[in-house]
XYZ file of C-alpha atoms in Angstrom:
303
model
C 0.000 0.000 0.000
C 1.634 3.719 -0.456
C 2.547 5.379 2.510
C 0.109 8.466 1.323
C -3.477 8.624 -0.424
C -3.306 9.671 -4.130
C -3.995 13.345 -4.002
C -7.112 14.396 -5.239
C -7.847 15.548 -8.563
C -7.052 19.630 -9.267
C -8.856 20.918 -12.097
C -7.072 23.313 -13.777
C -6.945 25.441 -17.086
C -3.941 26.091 -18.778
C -4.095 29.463 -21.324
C -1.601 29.195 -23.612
C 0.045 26.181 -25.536
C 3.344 26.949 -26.773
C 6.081 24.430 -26.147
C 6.341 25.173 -21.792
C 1.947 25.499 -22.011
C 1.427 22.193 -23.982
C 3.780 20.349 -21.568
C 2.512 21.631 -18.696
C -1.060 21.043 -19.880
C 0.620 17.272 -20.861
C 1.704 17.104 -17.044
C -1.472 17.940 -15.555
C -3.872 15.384 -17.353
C -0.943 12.538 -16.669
C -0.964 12.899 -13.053
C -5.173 12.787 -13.077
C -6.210 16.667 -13.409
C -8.999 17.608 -15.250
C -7.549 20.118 -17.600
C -8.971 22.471 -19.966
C -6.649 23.895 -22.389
C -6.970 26.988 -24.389
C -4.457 29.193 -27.058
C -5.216 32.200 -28.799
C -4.290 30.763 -32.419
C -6.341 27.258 -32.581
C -5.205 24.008 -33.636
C -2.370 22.981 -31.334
C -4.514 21.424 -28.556
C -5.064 18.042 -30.741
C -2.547 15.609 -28.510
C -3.895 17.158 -25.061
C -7.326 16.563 -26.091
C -6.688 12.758 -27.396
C -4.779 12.098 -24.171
C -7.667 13.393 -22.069
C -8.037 17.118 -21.905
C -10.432 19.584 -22.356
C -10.368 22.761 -25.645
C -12.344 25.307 -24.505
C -13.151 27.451 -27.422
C -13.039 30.729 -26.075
C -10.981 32.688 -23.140
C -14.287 33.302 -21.017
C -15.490 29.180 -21.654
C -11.512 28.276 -20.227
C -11.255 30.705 -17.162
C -14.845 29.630 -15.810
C -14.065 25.994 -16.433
C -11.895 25.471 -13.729
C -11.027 27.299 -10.453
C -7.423 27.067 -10.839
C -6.038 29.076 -13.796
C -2.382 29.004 -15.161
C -1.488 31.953 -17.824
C 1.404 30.833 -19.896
C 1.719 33.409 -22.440
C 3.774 35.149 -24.839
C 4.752 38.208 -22.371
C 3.245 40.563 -19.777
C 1.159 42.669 -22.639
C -0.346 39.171 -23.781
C -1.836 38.497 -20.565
C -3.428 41.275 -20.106
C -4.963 40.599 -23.615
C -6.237 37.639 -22.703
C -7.629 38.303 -19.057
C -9.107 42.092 -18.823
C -11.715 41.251 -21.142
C -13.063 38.164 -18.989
C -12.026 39.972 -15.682
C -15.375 39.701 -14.556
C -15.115 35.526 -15.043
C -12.235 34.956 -13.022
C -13.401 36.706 -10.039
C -13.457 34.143 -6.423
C -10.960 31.653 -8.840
C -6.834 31.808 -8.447
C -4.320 32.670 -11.476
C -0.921 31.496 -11.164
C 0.953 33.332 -13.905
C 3.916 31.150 -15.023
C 4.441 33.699 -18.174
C 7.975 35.159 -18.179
C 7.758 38.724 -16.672
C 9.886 41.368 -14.319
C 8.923 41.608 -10.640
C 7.417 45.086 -11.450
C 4.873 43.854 -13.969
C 4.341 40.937 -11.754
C 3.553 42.751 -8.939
C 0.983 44.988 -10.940
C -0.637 41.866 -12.351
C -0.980 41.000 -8.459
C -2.759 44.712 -7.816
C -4.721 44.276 -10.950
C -5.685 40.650 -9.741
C -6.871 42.051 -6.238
C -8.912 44.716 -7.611
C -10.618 41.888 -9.293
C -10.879 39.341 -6.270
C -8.254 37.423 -8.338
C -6.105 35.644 -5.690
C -2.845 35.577 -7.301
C 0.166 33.555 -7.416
C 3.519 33.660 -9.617
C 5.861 31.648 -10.825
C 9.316 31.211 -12.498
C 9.592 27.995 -14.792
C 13.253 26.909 -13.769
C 13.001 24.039 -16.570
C 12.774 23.561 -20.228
C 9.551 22.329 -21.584
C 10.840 18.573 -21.898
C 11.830 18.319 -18.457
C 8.486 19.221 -17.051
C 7.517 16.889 -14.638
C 10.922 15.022 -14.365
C 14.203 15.126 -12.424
C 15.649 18.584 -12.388
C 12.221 20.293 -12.902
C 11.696 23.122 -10.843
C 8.932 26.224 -10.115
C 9.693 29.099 -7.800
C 6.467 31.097 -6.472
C 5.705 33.918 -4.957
C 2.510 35.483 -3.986
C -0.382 34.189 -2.105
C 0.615 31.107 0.838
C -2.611 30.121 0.659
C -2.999 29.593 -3.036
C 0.673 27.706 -3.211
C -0.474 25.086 -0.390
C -3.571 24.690 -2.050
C -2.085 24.129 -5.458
C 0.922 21.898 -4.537
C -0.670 18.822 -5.882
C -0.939 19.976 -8.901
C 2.204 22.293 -8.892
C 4.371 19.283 -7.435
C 2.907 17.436 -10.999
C 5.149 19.997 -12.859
C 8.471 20.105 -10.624
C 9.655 20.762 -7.157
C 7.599 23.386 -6.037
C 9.425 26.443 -3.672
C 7.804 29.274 -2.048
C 9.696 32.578 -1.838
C 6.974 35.011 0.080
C 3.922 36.642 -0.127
C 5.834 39.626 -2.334
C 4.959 38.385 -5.943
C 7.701 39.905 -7.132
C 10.437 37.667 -5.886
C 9.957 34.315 -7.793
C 10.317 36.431 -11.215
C 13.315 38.030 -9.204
C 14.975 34.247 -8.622
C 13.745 33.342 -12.329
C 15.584 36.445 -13.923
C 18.575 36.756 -11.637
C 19.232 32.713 -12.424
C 18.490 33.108 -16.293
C 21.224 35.735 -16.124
C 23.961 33.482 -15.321
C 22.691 31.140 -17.532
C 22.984 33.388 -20.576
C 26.289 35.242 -19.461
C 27.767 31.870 -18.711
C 26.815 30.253 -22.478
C 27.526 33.772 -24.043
C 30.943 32.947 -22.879
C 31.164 29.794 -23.836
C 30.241 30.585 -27.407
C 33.081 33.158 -27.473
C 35.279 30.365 -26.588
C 33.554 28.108 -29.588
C 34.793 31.321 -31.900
C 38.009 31.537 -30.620
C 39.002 28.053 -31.360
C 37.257 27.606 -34.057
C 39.621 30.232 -36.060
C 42.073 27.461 -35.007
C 39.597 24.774 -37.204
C 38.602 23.094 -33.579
C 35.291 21.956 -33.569
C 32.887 23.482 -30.723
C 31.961 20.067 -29.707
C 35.612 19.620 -28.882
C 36.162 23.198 -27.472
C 32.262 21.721 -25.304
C 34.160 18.550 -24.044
C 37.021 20.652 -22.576
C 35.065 23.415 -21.448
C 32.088 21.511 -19.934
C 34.396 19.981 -17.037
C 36.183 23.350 -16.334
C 33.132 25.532 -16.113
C 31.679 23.134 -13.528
C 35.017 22.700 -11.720
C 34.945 26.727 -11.774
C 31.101 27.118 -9.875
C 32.912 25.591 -6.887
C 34.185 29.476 -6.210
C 29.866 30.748 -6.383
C 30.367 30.229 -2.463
C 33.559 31.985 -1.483
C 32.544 34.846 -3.943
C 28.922 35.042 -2.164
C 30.761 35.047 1.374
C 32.746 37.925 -0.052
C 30.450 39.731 -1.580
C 27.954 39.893 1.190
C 30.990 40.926 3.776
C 31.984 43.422 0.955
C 35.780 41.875 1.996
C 37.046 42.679 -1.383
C 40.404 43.280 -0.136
C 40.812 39.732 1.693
C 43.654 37.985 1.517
C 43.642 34.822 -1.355
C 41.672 36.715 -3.600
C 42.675 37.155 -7.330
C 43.449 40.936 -8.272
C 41.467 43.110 -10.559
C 44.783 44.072 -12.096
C 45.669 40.704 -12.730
C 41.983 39.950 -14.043
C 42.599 42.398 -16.833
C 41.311 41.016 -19.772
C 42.967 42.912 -22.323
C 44.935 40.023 -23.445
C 41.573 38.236 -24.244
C 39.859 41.405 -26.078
C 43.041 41.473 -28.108
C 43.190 38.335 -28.953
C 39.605 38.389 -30.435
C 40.173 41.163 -32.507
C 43.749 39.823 -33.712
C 41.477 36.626 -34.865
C 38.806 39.146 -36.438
C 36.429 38.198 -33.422
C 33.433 40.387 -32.175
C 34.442 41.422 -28.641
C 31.119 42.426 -26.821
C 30.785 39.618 -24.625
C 34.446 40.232 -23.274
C 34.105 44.189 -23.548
C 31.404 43.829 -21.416
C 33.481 41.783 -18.468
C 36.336 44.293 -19.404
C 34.382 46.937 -19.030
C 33.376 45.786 -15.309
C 36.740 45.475 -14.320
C 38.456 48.496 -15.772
C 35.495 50.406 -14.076
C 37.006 49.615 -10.613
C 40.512 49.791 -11.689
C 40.404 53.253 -12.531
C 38.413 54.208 -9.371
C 41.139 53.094 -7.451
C 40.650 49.579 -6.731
C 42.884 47.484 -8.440
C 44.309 45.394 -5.469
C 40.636 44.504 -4.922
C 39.598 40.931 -5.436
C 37.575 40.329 -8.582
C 34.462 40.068 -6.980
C 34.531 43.861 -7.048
C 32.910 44.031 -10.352
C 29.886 43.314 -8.212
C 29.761 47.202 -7.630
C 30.127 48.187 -11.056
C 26.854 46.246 -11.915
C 25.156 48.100 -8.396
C 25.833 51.237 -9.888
C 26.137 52.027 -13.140
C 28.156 53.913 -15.281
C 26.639 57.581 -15.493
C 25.572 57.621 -19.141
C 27.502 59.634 -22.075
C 25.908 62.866 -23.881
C 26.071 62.016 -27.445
C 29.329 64.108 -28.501
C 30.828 64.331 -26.003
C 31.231 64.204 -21.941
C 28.448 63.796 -19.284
């Protein structure tokens, strides 16, 4: 016998069912919801529906269907598109808005949702739409407590489900802040897959060598948090800004007829607090450059 009861059955609709909607959607009816799917441009709801969902044919038949709904749309604008014109409908039901957005737009949609007697609940979708609802999915929320706990078995369906506070704002926070290593990390990498590549080196052999060191590298994340939140940047055992000069690297690009943005950009950050005086600093530093930035240029000229 299992150790718990099966959980019982969460019906939800899903509005939107591009490739993260459709799996979600594909998630849900698996683990037993009742799900109602919906998407502004028709025709991709076929495979939900023969595995057991629900097409509702408009935006006001999908919100009333269900009390639970999940907005997975194309950007902040979108979902407003979609839900001020049935605002009325989802009154006394709960939206949990896993579309991409900034904690400022998500924290209006919470204001708007209020207004509305929306409860509200967001989310960042820390997964790609294959892994939904396997190892290494996960779904940071923020937003209403009571709408999380009452969700989780449904929202546990998708990926391990984490609550950051009642301030909607800070799962989108998480999502963003995370996504920006992500992309600064493989922008780097692909600057590497140039660079050797002048050399005829393939990038999957420039990926084998690379993978390992990156990894071995995210070992320092730790040391550079505890020195960035003690703002110790002149600790002993830390590497120099002087020495992390990447001028060798810019020029090395260009000698190879490279674009250099990616490593302008890191060069740019460290030259920043070499010129204010800080050169001795640990590299960590560049942590204030990206705290306060640069005071912008007049075209033409100075200021």
């Amino acid at each position: 016998m299992p150790d718990h009861p099966p959980a019982a059955p969460h019906p939800v609709t899903v509005l939107g069912l591009g490739a993260l909607g459709s799996a979600l959607a594909a998630a849900a009816v698996a683990a037993g919801h009742p799900t109602t799917v919906w998407n502004r441009t028709p025709g991709r709801a076929g495979a939900l529906v023969a595995a057991g969902a629900r097409e509702a044919r408009t935006a006001r038949d999908a919100v009333t269907a269900s009390p639970l709904i999940v907005a997975v749309l194309l950007d902040h604008d979108a979902v407003h598109a979609v839900l001020d014109p049935v605002a009325d409908a989802l009154a006394g039901r709960t939206l949990v808005n896993l579309t991409t957005t900034t904690p400022e737009q998500s924290r209006e949609l919470a204001a708007w949702a209020a207004d509305h007697d929306v409860v509200h609940l967001d989310g960042g979708v820390m997964a790609v739409p294959a892994t939904i609802g396997g190892p290494g999915s996960e779904i940071l929320y923020s937003g209403s407590r009571a709408a999380f706990d009452g969700a989780r078995p449904l929202l546990d369906a998708w990926g391990a489900s984490t609550w950051f506070g009642e301030d909607p704002g800070l799962a989108p926070l998480y999502d963003l802040a995370l996504l920006a290593g992500m992309y600064a990390m493989f922008a780097g990498f692909f600057h590497g897959v140039a660079m050797v590549g002048t050399a005829g080196v393939s990038a999957g052999d420039f990926a084998r060598r690379a993978a390992p060191w990156l990894a071995a590298m995210t070992s320092a994340l730790a040391e550079y948090a505890d020195v960035v939140d003690r703002r110790d940047y002149a600790g002993p055992g830390q590497q120099s800004l002087a020495f992390s000069d990447l001028a060798d690297l810019v020029r090395a690009s260009e000698e190879a007829g490279l674009a250099t943005d990616v490593v302008d950009a890191v060069q740019a950050l460290v030259r920043r607090q070499v010129d204010a005086g800080h050169g001795a600093h640990g590299f960590a530093r560049v942590v204030e450059s990206i705290r306060t930035p640069a005071p912008a240029t007049a075209p033409g000229g100075e200021g």
